[in-house]
Short mmCIF file of C-alpha atoms in Angstrom, two decimals:
data_model
loop_
_atom_site.label_atom_id
_atom_site.label_comp_id
_atom_site.label_asym_id
_atom_site.label_seq_id
_atom_site.Cartn_x
_atom_site.Cartn_y
_atom_site.Cartn_z
CA UNK N 188 -171.81 -0.26 107.48
CA UNK N 189 -169.68 -3.06 107.19
CA UNK N 190 -170.11 -6.74 107.83
CA UNK N 191 -168.78 -10.24 108.35
CA UNK N 192 -169.85 -13.54 108.30
CA UNK N 193 -169.43 -15.11 112.04
CA UNK N 194 -171.14 -18.58 111.77
CA UNK N 195 -171.48 -21.47 109.34
CA UNK N 196 -174.78 -20.71 108.31
CA UNK N 197 -173.46 -17.11 107.24
CA UNK N 198 -175.52 -14.77 110.17
CA UNK N 199 -173.32 -11.22 109.92
CA UNK N 200 -171.79 -9.60 112.61
CA UNK N 201 -172.04 -5.50 111.55
CA UNK N 202 -169.65 -2.29 112.31
CA UNK N 203 -169.60 1.20 111.19
CA UNK N 204 -166.65 2.70 110.53
CA UNK N 205 -164.53 5.65 110.21
CA UNK N 206 -161.46 6.04 108.00
CA UNK N 207 -158.02 7.62 109.51
CA UNK N 208 -154.82 6.32 110.32
CA UNK N 209 -153.69 2.86 112.21
CA UNK N 210 -153.23 1.39 114.58
CA UNK N 211 -157.47 1.44 114.34
CA UNK N 212 -159.24 1.53 117.54
CA UNK N 213 -162.13 -0.76 117.82
CA UNK N 214 -164.75 -0.06 120.19
CA UNK N 215 -167.05 -2.76 121.58
CA UNK N 216 -170.03 -2.29 123.79
CA UNK N 217 -171.70 -3.40 126.99
CA UNK N 218 -174.62 -6.11 127.56
CA UNK N 219 -177.47 -4.72 125.79
CA UNK N 220 -176.36 -1.58 124.37
CA UNK N 221 -174.44 -0.73 120.84
CA UNK N 222 -170.97 0.71 120.05
CA UNK N 223 -171.67 4.16 118.15
CA UNK N 224 -174.62 5.45 120.98
CA UNK N 225 -171.60 4.51 123.59
CA UNK N 226 -168.56 5.78 121.87
CA UNK N 227 -169.05 7.93 118.73
CA UNK N 228 -168.87 10.85 120.76
CA UNK N 229 -165.22 9.74 122.26
CA UNK N 230 -164.05 8.81 118.70
CA UNK N 231 -164.81 12.52 117.29
CA UNK N 232 -162.88 13.87 120.17
CA UNK N 233 -160.33 16.57 118.67
CA UNK N 234 -157.65 14.62 120.48
CA UNK N 235 -159.22 10.94 119.28
CA UNK N 236 -159.84 12.18 115.56
CA UNK N 237 -157.77 11.23 112.61
CA UNK N 238 -157.13 7.11 113.19
CA UNK N 239 -159.72 4.28 111.78
CA UNK N 240 -162.42 3.64 114.38
CA UNK N 241 -164.61 0.80 114.27
CA UNK N 242 -167.89 0.39 116.06
CA UNK N 243 -169.01 -2.81 116.39
CA UNK N 244 -172.18 -4.23 117.46
CA UNK N 245 -171.92 -7.46 119.18
CA UNK N 246 -173.82 -10.82 118.02
CA UNK N 247 -177.80 -10.25 119.24
CA UNK N 248 -177.24 -6.24 119.20
CA UNK N 249 -177.91 -3.38 117.64
CA UNK N 250 -177.55 -3.61 113.71
CA UNK N 251 -176.00 -7.21 113.97
CA UNK N 252 -177.61 -10.60 112.94
CA UNK N 253 -178.95 -12.45 115.93
CA UNK N 254 -179.28 -16.28 115.17
CA UNK N 255 -181.56 -18.53 117.30
CA UNK N 256 -178.52 -21.51 117.32
CA UNK N 257 -175.83 -19.11 118.67
CA UNK N 258 -174.40 -19.68 122.22
CA UNK N 259 -173.19 -16.03 123.10
CA UNK N 260 -170.76 -17.27 124.90
CA UNK N 261 -167.62 -14.71 125.60
CA UNK N 262 -165.54 -17.11 123.05
CA UNK N 263 -168.56 -17.15 120.73
CA UNK N 264 -168.78 -13.47 120.63
CA UNK N 265 -164.88 -13.03 120.70
CA UNK N 266 -164.54 -15.15 117.75
CA UNK N 267 -167.41 -13.43 115.53
CA UNK N 268 -165.33 -9.93 116.62
CA UNK N 269 -162.14 -11.36 115.09
CA UNK N 270 -164.35 -12.15 112.23
CA UNK N 271 -164.89 -9.14 111.61
CA UNK N 272 -161.27 -7.71 112.03
CA UNK N 273 -160.13 -10.22 109.85
CA UNK N 274 -163.05 -8.97 107.07
CA UNK N 275 -161.73 -5.17 107.71
CA UNK N 276 -158.15 -6.11 107.47
CA UNK N 277 -157.31 -4.96 111.35
CA UNK N 278 -154.19 -6.27 113.37
CA UNK N 279 -152.55 -5.05 116.08
CA UNK N 280 -155.79 -2.69 117.20
CA UNK N 281 -156.46 -0.64 120.43
CA UNK N 282 -159.72 -1.98 122.00
CA UNK N 283 -161.71 0.37 123.75
CA UNK N 284 -164.04 -2.10 125.76
CA UNK N 285 -167.00 -1.19 128.11
CA UNK N 286 -168.74 -3.55 130.88
CA UNK N 287 -169.19 -7.00 129.08
CA UNK N 288 -167.24 -5.98 126.00
CA UNK N 289 -164.47 -5.46 128.40
CA UNK N 290 -164.52 -9.15 128.83
CA UNK N 291 -164.91 -10.23 125.14
CA UNK N 292 -161.92 -7.82 124.55
CA UNK N 293 -159.62 -9.56 127.06
CA UNK N 294 -161.21 -13.04 125.67
CA UNK N 295 -160.11 -11.62 122.38
CA UNK N 296 -156.73 -10.95 123.38
CA UNK N 297 -156.16 -14.08 124.77
CA UNK N 298 -157.61 -15.90 121.49
CA UNK N 299 -156.19 -14.14 118.44
CA UNK N 300 -153.06 -12.27 119.88
CA UNK N 301 -152.10 -10.89 116.81
CA UNK N 302 -155.27 -8.88 116.61
CA UNK N 303 -154.78 -6.80 119.45
CA UNK N 304 -151.90 -4.28 120.48
CA UNK N 305 -153.98 -2.22 123.31
CA UNK N 306 -156.89 -2.68 125.80
CA UNK N 307 -158.74 0.47 127.34
CA UNK N 308 -161.51 -1.89 129.40
CA UNK N 309 -164.01 0.19 130.96
CA UNK N 310 -165.37 -1.26 134.27
CA UNK N 311 -165.17 -4.53 132.51
CA UNK N 312 -166.18 -8.03 133.87
CA UNK N 313 -162.98 -9.60 135.00
CA UNK N 314 -164.53 -12.40 137.20
CA UNK N 315 -167.62 -15.56 137.13
CA UNK N 316 -170.52 -15.21 138.98
CA UNK N 317 -170.91 -11.56 139.79
CA UNK N 318 -172.67 -10.27 142.63
CA UNK N 319 -176.51 -10.67 142.41
CA UNK N 320 -177.21 -6.91 142.04
CA UNK N 321 -174.96 -7.05 138.74
CA UNK N 322 -177.47 -6.76 135.80
CA UNK N 323 -176.23 -10.02 133.75
CA UNK N 324 -176.89 -12.07 137.47
CA UNK N 325 -180.41 -10.74 137.45
CA UNK N 326 -181.23 -11.49 133.93
CA UNK N 327 -179.49 -14.65 133.96
CA UNK N 328 -181.16 -15.61 137.53
CA UNK N 329 -184.16 -16.55 134.94
CA UNK N 330 -184.71 -19.73 132.87
CA UNK N 331 -183.94 -18.75 128.79
CA UNK N 332 -187.74 -19.39 127.91
CA UNK N 333 -189.17 -17.82 131.32
CA UNK N 334 -186.92 -14.33 130.17
CA UNK N 335 -187.83 -14.18 126.75
CA UNK N 336 -191.63 -14.78 127.34
CA UNK N 337 -192.14 -12.72 130.48
CA UNK N 338 -189.35 -10.99 131.80
CA UNK N 339 -187.67 -9.22 128.99
CA UNK N 340 -190.59 -6.24 129.08
CA UNK N 341 -189.79 -6.07 133.03
CA UNK N 342 -186.31 -5.72 132.96
CA UNK N 343 -186.61 -3.11 130.09
CA UNK N 344 -188.85 -0.99 132.63
CA UNK N 345 -186.08 -1.96 135.32
CA UNK N 346 -183.33 -0.66 133.58
CA UNK N 347 -184.33 3.12 132.80
CA UNK N 348 -184.66 4.83 129.62
CA UNK N 349 -181.12 5.00 128.64
CA UNK N 350 -180.23 1.83 128.94
CA UNK N 351 -183.53 0.54 127.65
CA UNK N 352 -183.12 2.52 124.70
CA UNK N 353 -180.38 -0.14 123.44
CA UNK N 354 -181.72 -3.04 124.68
CA UNK N 355 -184.52 -3.09 123.69
CA UNK N 356 -182.93 -3.32 120.40
CA UNK N 357 -180.97 -6.40 121.21
CA UNK N 358 -182.51 -9.79 120.84
CA UNK N 359 -184.16 -11.57 123.87
CA UNK N 360 -182.82 -14.88 123.78
CA UNK N 361 -179.30 -13.41 123.02
CA UNK N 362 -179.43 -10.86 125.67
CA UNK N 363 -180.28 -13.80 128.20
CA UNK N 364 -177.58 -16.32 126.48
CA UNK N 365 -174.91 -12.94 126.68
CA UNK N 366 -175.76 -12.55 130.42
CA UNK N 367 -175.27 -16.44 131.11
CA UNK N 368 -172.37 -16.68 129.51
CA UNK N 369 -170.88 -13.48 131.10
CA UNK N 370 -171.73 -15.20 134.15
CA UNK N 371 -170.26 -18.01 133.43
CA UNK N 372 -166.78 -16.24 132.68
CA UNK N 373 -164.28 -17.49 130.42
CA UNK N 374 -161.70 -20.42 131.12
CA UNK N 375 -159.19 -19.20 132.73
CA UNK N 376 -161.29 -16.24 134.28
CA UNK N 377 -160.97 -13.01 132.64
CA UNK N 378 -158.88 -11.13 135.62
CA UNK N 379 -156.23 -14.17 135.05
CA UNK N 380 -155.96 -13.31 131.50
CA UNK N 381 -156.10 -10.03 131.46
CA UNK N 382 -152.88 -10.15 134.39
CA UNK N 383 -150.97 -12.41 131.55
CA UNK N 384 -151.44 -10.06 128.23
CA UNK N 385 -148.03 -8.70 126.96
CA UNK N 386 -149.98 -5.47 125.87
CA UNK N 387 -150.99 -2.07 127.23
CA UNK N 388 -153.49 -2.24 129.22
CA UNK N 389 -155.53 0.65 131.25
CA UNK N 390 -158.53 -0.23 133.32
CA UNK N 391 -161.27 2.64 133.88
CA UNK N 392 -163.44 2.46 137.49
CA UNK N 393 -165.66 4.89 137.84
CA UNK N 394 -165.45 6.93 141.39
CA UNK N 395 -168.90 5.99 142.27
CA UNK N 396 -169.00 2.11 141.65
CA UNK N 397 -166.22 2.04 144.80
CA UNK N 398 -163.18 0.42 144.73
CA UNK N 399 -162.27 -1.87 142.11
CA UNK N 400 -161.43 -5.96 143.79
CA UNK N 401 -158.16 -6.91 142.77
CA UNK N 402 -156.67 -3.60 142.01
CA UNK N 403 -153.36 -4.50 144.02
CA UNK N 404 -152.86 -7.35 141.98
CA UNK N 405 -153.74 -6.48 138.42
CA UNK N 406 -151.04 -3.41 139.51
CA UNK N 407 -148.42 -5.62 140.12
CA UNK N 408 -149.32 -7.52 136.82
CA UNK N 409 -148.98 -4.06 134.81
CA UNK N 410 -152.46 -3.35 134.42
CA UNK N 411 -153.12 0.33 134.68
CA UNK N 412 -155.84 1.18 136.89
CA UNK N 413 -157.43 5.04 136.84
CA UNK N 414 -160.32 5.94 138.91
CA UNK N 415 -162.85 8.43 137.20
CA UNK N 416 -163.63 11.31 139.61
CA UNK N 417 -167.40 11.88 139.24
CA UNK N 418 -168.29 8.85 137.07
CA UNK N 419 -170.29 5.69 137.66
CA UNK N 420 -170.76 2.16 135.16
CA UNK N 421 -170.88 5.15 131.84
CA UNK N 422 -167.86 6.63 132.27
CA UNK N 423 -167.74 7.74 128.69
CA UNK N 424 -171.16 9.74 129.41
CA UNK N 425 -170.27 10.69 133.45
CA UNK N 426 -167.14 12.17 132.64
CA UNK N 427 -165.91 12.10 128.88
CA UNK N 428 -163.12 14.40 129.05
CA UNK N 429 -161.14 11.91 131.12
CA UNK N 430 -162.16 8.85 129.41
CA UNK N 431 -160.78 10.61 126.11
CA UNK N 432 -157.49 11.28 127.69
CA UNK N 433 -157.31 7.79 128.71
CA UNK N 434 -158.29 6.21 125.38
CA UNK N 435 -155.52 8.67 123.99
CA UNK N 436 -152.82 7.94 126.40
CA UNK N 437 -152.74 11.58 127.59
CA UNK N 438 -154.33 11.26 131.09
#
């Protein structure tokens, strides 16, 4: 496990790393998750082995520190990941990013373009103020103290055992602030940033999640949108063959 300071108090963002050839692949998880849990089985596949791989836990999640005075906005998360990549000597990385991690990856590619050469986004949040059914909207609907003191335990019960296994490791306050930041979005919004990025961009949408909003506009901007059969939000679990092929660029 590696670590790097990401704020003025020396709070640490941490990642596990597999050595290999450059450019590195950097895996980012979603809200309440962990990178290795969602992506290590993908990086270990025969078509992907041999490349340097970093599994980064966002601040407040997994093994990373959870400072109480940190904002946990998309920009805050992106800057923390940038600190990790700087410390690791990574440039021109391929970012493989899920859900909220996809939004963070887009913001990172915009703020620090030298760090990113390719984006593989899985059901990434592209718009501010998602529907009320979205998990981030449900968490952000509560006040911060109310969520931490009363609602966190109920949410863990509601999300089911798979997600709860990693969500219970996230700091409740960091989880709430991350949800609020995700709901607020970036400025310009993530979709606009993604359309303008001058790198190879792939967007994976699970078949069971329905049609991707604004697909034609994304494709017109050069984003390759792939609908993954038999998959929902967690494409890497539901159809790992298709997911690995997209990461490898052989799909």
